[in-house]
Tab-separated table of C-alpha atoms in Angstrom:
chain	number	residue	atom	x	y	z
A	1	MET	CA	135.686	162.872	-20.152
A	2	SER	CA	134.162	159.602	-20.230
A	3	PHE	CA	133.091	159.217	-16.720
A	4	ASN	CA	129.155	159.766	-16.210
A	5	GLU	CA	125.973	158.344	-14.339
A	6	ASN	CA	126.262	155.221	-15.959
A	7	SER	CA	129.745	154.164	-15.394
A	8	GLU	CA	130.944	151.488	-13.209
A	9	ILE	CA	133.917	151.274	-10.535
A	10	PRO	CA	136.513	149.035	-11.990
A	11	LYS	CA	136.801	145.641	-10.364
A	12	GLU	CA	140.586	146.246	-9.135
A	13	TYR	CA	139.125	149.174	-6.978
A	14	LEU	CA	136.379	147.017	-5.504
A	15	GLY	CA	136.523	144.988	-2.308
A	16	ASN	CA	139.621	146.343	-1.105
A	17	MET	CA	138.446	146.939	2.582
A	18	ARG	CA	139.171	145.953	5.928
A	19	SER	CA	138.232	142.437	6.818
A	20	SER	CA	135.451	141.954	9.614
A	21	ASP	CA	137.486	140.161	11.766
A	22	GLY	CA	139.391	143.990	12.312
A	23	CYS	CA	136.259	145.698	12.975
A	24	ILE	CA	134.089	145.642	16.013
A	25	SER	CA	130.244	144.616	15.770
A	26	ASN	CA	127.377	147.224	16.393
A	27	GLU	CA	127.273	145.633	20.203
A	28	SER	CA	130.938	145.910	20.780
A	29	ARG	CA	130.375	149.445	19.467
A	30	ALA	CA	127.063	150.289	21.936
A	31	MET	CA	128.714	148.482	24.832
A	32	ALA	CA	132.120	150.780	24.610
A	33	ILE	CA	130.147	153.759	23.876
A	34	ALA	CA	128.421	153.030	27.414
A	35	MET	CA	132.059	152.342	28.962
A	36	ALA	CA	133.335	155.733	27.598
A	37	ASN	CA	130.549	157.548	28.955
A	38	ALA	CA	130.896	155.829	32.323
A	39	LEU	CA	134.067	157.399	32.242
A	40	MET	CA	132.626	160.975	32.617
A	41	SER	CA	130.895	160.341	35.838
A	42	LYS	CA	132.604	161.960	38.937
A	43	ASP	CA	131.127	159.127	41.064
A	44	PRO	CA	134.657	157.775	43.116
A	45	SER	CA	132.617	154.685	43.847
A	46	THR	CA	130.647	153.311	40.882
A	47	GLN	CA	130.606	155.172	37.242
A	48	VAL	CA	127.919	154.003	35.408
A	49	GLY	CA	127.166	154.598	31.485
A	50	ALA	CA	124.380	153.816	29.434
A	51	CYS	CA	123.958	154.049	25.347
A	52	PHE	CA	120.216	153.438	23.443
A	53	VAL	CA	120.165	152.201	20.348
A	54	ASN	CA	117.114	151.715	18.019
A	55	SER	CA	116.031	148.977	16.054
A	56	GLU	CA	118.041	150.208	13.034
A	57	GLY	CA	121.279	149.884	14.869
A	58	LYS	CA	121.809	154.141	15.160
A	59	ILE	CA	122.659	155.812	18.651
A	60	VAL	CA	119.524	157.464	20.286
A	61	SER	CA	121.480	159.196	23.302
A	62	CYS	CA	123.746	158.018	25.991
A	63	GLY	CA	124.400	159.272	29.640
A	64	TYR	CA	126.289	159.070	32.754
A	65	ASN	CA	125.120	158.674	36.433
A	66	SER	CA	125.754	162.252	37.975
A	67	PRO	CA	124.048	164.899	39.832
A	68	PRO	CA	120.733	166.815	38.791
A	69	ASN	CA	121.418	169.406	35.755
A	70	GLY	CA	122.589	172.636	37.846
A	71	TRP	CA	124.278	170.834	40.423
A	72	ALA	CA	127.892	171.617	40.602
A	73	ASP	CA	130.086	168.336	41.044
A	74	GLU	CA	132.312	169.787	43.419
A	75	ASP	CA	129.278	170.834	45.793
A	76	PHE	CA	127.618	167.324	45.422
A	77	THR	CA	127.595	164.991	48.167
A	78	TRP	CA	129.699	161.829	46.693
A	79	ASP	CA	129.472	159.840	49.914
A	80	LYS	CA	127.058	157.414	51.493
A	81	PRO	CA	126.219	158.076	55.084
A	82	ASP	CA	123.803	156.858	57.222
A	83	GLU	CA	121.796	160.297	56.825
A	84	GLU	CA	119.678	160.155	54.108
A	85	GLU	CA	120.188	163.929	53.518
A	86	TYR	CA	123.590	163.704	53.032
A	87	ASN	CA	123.627	160.128	51.182
A	88	LYS	CA	124.479	160.453	47.121
A	89	TYR	CA	121.881	157.815	46.473
A	90	THR	CA	118.927	160.651	47.342
A	91	TYR	CA	120.023	162.882	44.678
A	92	ILE	CA	121.951	160.800	41.869
A	93	VAL	CA	120.559	160.452	38.544
A	94	HIS	CA	121.238	157.357	37.093
A	95	ALA	CA	122.856	157.063	33.848
A	96	GLU	CA	119.686	155.189	32.008
A	97	MET	CA	117.740	158.261	32.952
A	98	ASN	CA	120.080	161.206	32.223
A	99	ALA	CA	120.135	159.820	28.827
A	100	ILE	CA	116.554	159.520	28.052
A	101	PHE	CA	116.105	163.158	30.160
A	102	ASN	CA	118.792	164.729	28.088
A	103	TYR	CA	117.690	163.702	24.619
A	104	GLY	CA	116.273	166.236	22.362
A	105	GLY	CA	113.830	164.418	20.310
A	106	SER	CA	110.670	162.875	21.309
A	107	ILE	CA	109.954	159.994	23.978
A	108	LYS	CA	109.162	157.534	20.710
A	109	ASP	CA	112.480	157.425	19.517
A	110	PHE	CA	113.269	155.307	22.779
A	111	ARG	CA	110.443	152.867	21.493
A	112	ASN	CA	111.589	149.195	20.878
A	113	SER	CA	115.196	150.377	21.337
A	114	THR	CA	118.108	148.422	23.301
A	115	LEU	CA	119.510	149.672	26.093
A	116	TYR	CA	123.654	148.968	26.594
A	117	VAL	CA	124.465	149.639	30.290
A	118	THR	CA	127.391	149.061	32.429
A	119	PHE	CA	125.438	148.206	35.387
A	120	LEU	CA	121.771	146.492	35.616
A	121	PRO	CA	119.146	149.261	36.349
A	122	CYS	CA	117.703	149.379	39.403
A	123	PRO	CA	114.093	148.869	40.043
A	124	HIS	CA	113.316	152.631	39.483
A	125	CYS	CA	115.176	152.628	36.140
A	126	ALA	CA	113.857	149.432	35.024
A	127	LYS	CA	110.298	150.562	35.559
A	128	HIS	CA	111.170	153.656	33.595
A	129	MET	CA	112.792	151.528	30.839
A	130	VAL	CA	109.260	149.693	30.691
A	131	GLN	CA	107.496	153.158	30.117
A	132	ALA	CA	110.018	154.576	27.749
A	133	GLY	CA	109.183	151.472	25.472
A	134	VAL	CA	112.908	149.653	25.729
A	135	LYS	CA	112.822	146.480	24.379
A	136	ASP	CA	115.927	144.785	25.109
A	137	VAL	CA	118.343	145.579	28.223
A	138	VAL	CA	122.266	144.236	27.841
A	139	TYR	CA	124.036	145.005	31.080
A	140	LEU	CA	127.891	144.514	32.011
A	141	ALA	CA	127.417	144.053	35.628
A	142	GLU	CA	125.231	143.287	38.297
A	143	ASN	CA	125.892	144.231	42.274
A	144	ASN	CA	125.261	140.931	44.230
A	145	SER	CA	127.564	142.066	46.913
A	146	ASN	CA	125.191	141.710	49.993
A	147	ILE	CA	121.925	141.083	50.957
A	148	PRO	CA	120.036	144.232	49.930
A	149	ALA	CA	121.775	144.645	46.709
A	150	LYS	CA	120.782	141.324	45.828
A	151	LEU	CA	117.365	141.821	46.406
A	152	SER	CA	117.175	145.006	44.653
A	153	THR	CA	118.848	143.056	41.367
A	154	ALA	CA	116.415	140.238	41.706
A	155	ILE	CA	113.481	143.138	41.882
A	156	SER	CA	115.013	144.844	38.622
A	157	LYS	CA	114.681	141.358	36.967
A	158	PHE	CA	111.601	140.733	37.961
A	159	ILE	CA	110.250	143.733	36.806
A	160	LEU	CA	111.882	143.281	33.169
A	161	LYS	CA	110.266	139.861	33.080
A	162	LYS	CA	107.006	140.402	34.092
A	163	CYS	CA	106.823	143.530	31.392
A	164	ASN	CA	108.457	141.427	28.511
A	165	ILE	CA	111.709	143.044	28.381
A	166	ASN	CA	114.654	140.828	27.305
A	167	TYR	CA	117.621	141.338	29.413
A	168	ARG	CA	120.875	139.550	29.559
A	169	LYS	CA	124.316	139.935	31.079
A	170	TYR	CA	126.984	141.096	28.304
A	171	ASP	CA	129.818	138.123	27.767
A	172	TYR	CA	132.567	140.159	27.200
A	173	GLU	CA	134.510	137.103	27.886
A	174	LYS	CA	134.177	136.186	23.997
A	175	ASP	CA	134.156	139.940	22.643
A	176	ASP	CA	138.038	140.058	22.015
A	177	ASN	CA	137.077	143.537	20.612
A	178	LEU	CA	135.886	144.502	23.567
A	179	LYS	CA	138.746	143.191	25.715
A	180	SER	CA	141.223	145.205	24.071
A	181	ILE	CA	138.931	148.544	24.463
A	182	ILE	CA	138.754	147.974	28.486
A	183	PHE	CA	142.600	147.395	28.426
A	184	LYS	CA	142.956	150.814	26.787
A	185	MET	CA	140.696	152.625	29.377
A	186	ASN	CA	142.693	153.998	31.957
A	187	SER	CA	140.318	154.308	34.926
A	188	GLU	CA	141.370	156.404	37.743
A	189	ASN	CA	138.548	155.362	40.098
A	190	GLU	CA	139.654	154.181	43.628
A	191	LYS	CA	137.113	151.194	43.675
A	192	ASP	CA	135.224	149.247	41.385
A	193	PHE	CA	134.234	151.308	38.374
A	194	SER	CA	131.267	149.498	37.917
A	195	SER	CA	133.108	146.519	37.167
A	196	ILE	CA	135.042	147.409	34.173
A	197	GLU	CA	138.235	147.379	36.605
A	198	LYS	CA	136.849	143.820	37.693
A	199	CYS	CA	136.495	143.181	34.310
A	200	LYS	CA	140.449	144.062	33.546
A	201	LYS	CA	141.694	141.947	36.507
A	202	TYR	CA	139.813	139.033	35.228
A	203	ILE	CA	140.768	139.318	31.752
A	204	LYS	CA	144.651	139.724	33.415
A	205	LYS	CA	144.321	136.300	34.805
A	206	LYS	CA	143.262	134.547	32.138
């Protein structure tokens, strides 16, 4: 056999790879993973998914909004009544926090990372992202449906800006690969699926 450690691969075998046009980018992958994680949430109105990517482009951790660990989904309040003690927001753990808490490594692994999330972090989560050392936040949608929601959105952005965290809305309109992924995702959500369903409707109009 003539092959050894000094051999070279014949030129006719080189470069026969798929073109870049047929592959999704690292950013498309990260947002798609966040979206896939959102599909795991049992929340009937707002499914949220998060994916942390380190400075080397490697996935650190993922998560979705859910009840606290040990609290069965079927025993959880998924409604939003006026009574705070029965309102889901009193107890729900947000996607980005679940991703951090469920990670088995060091919190240091989140430093200088990028958070890809289907919904802009709330003010409380924004503070925790700062403390975890997150460098960038890329989100698919934000909630401006009413005055309290608009205020919450403004506060989140205010916190991120004050703490020098870069944030931007993901421009899915320019991402044909992500559009195709959105079309392939079949959500049975009765409402808005953290605006992924809204994305579908928007794309169809195009």
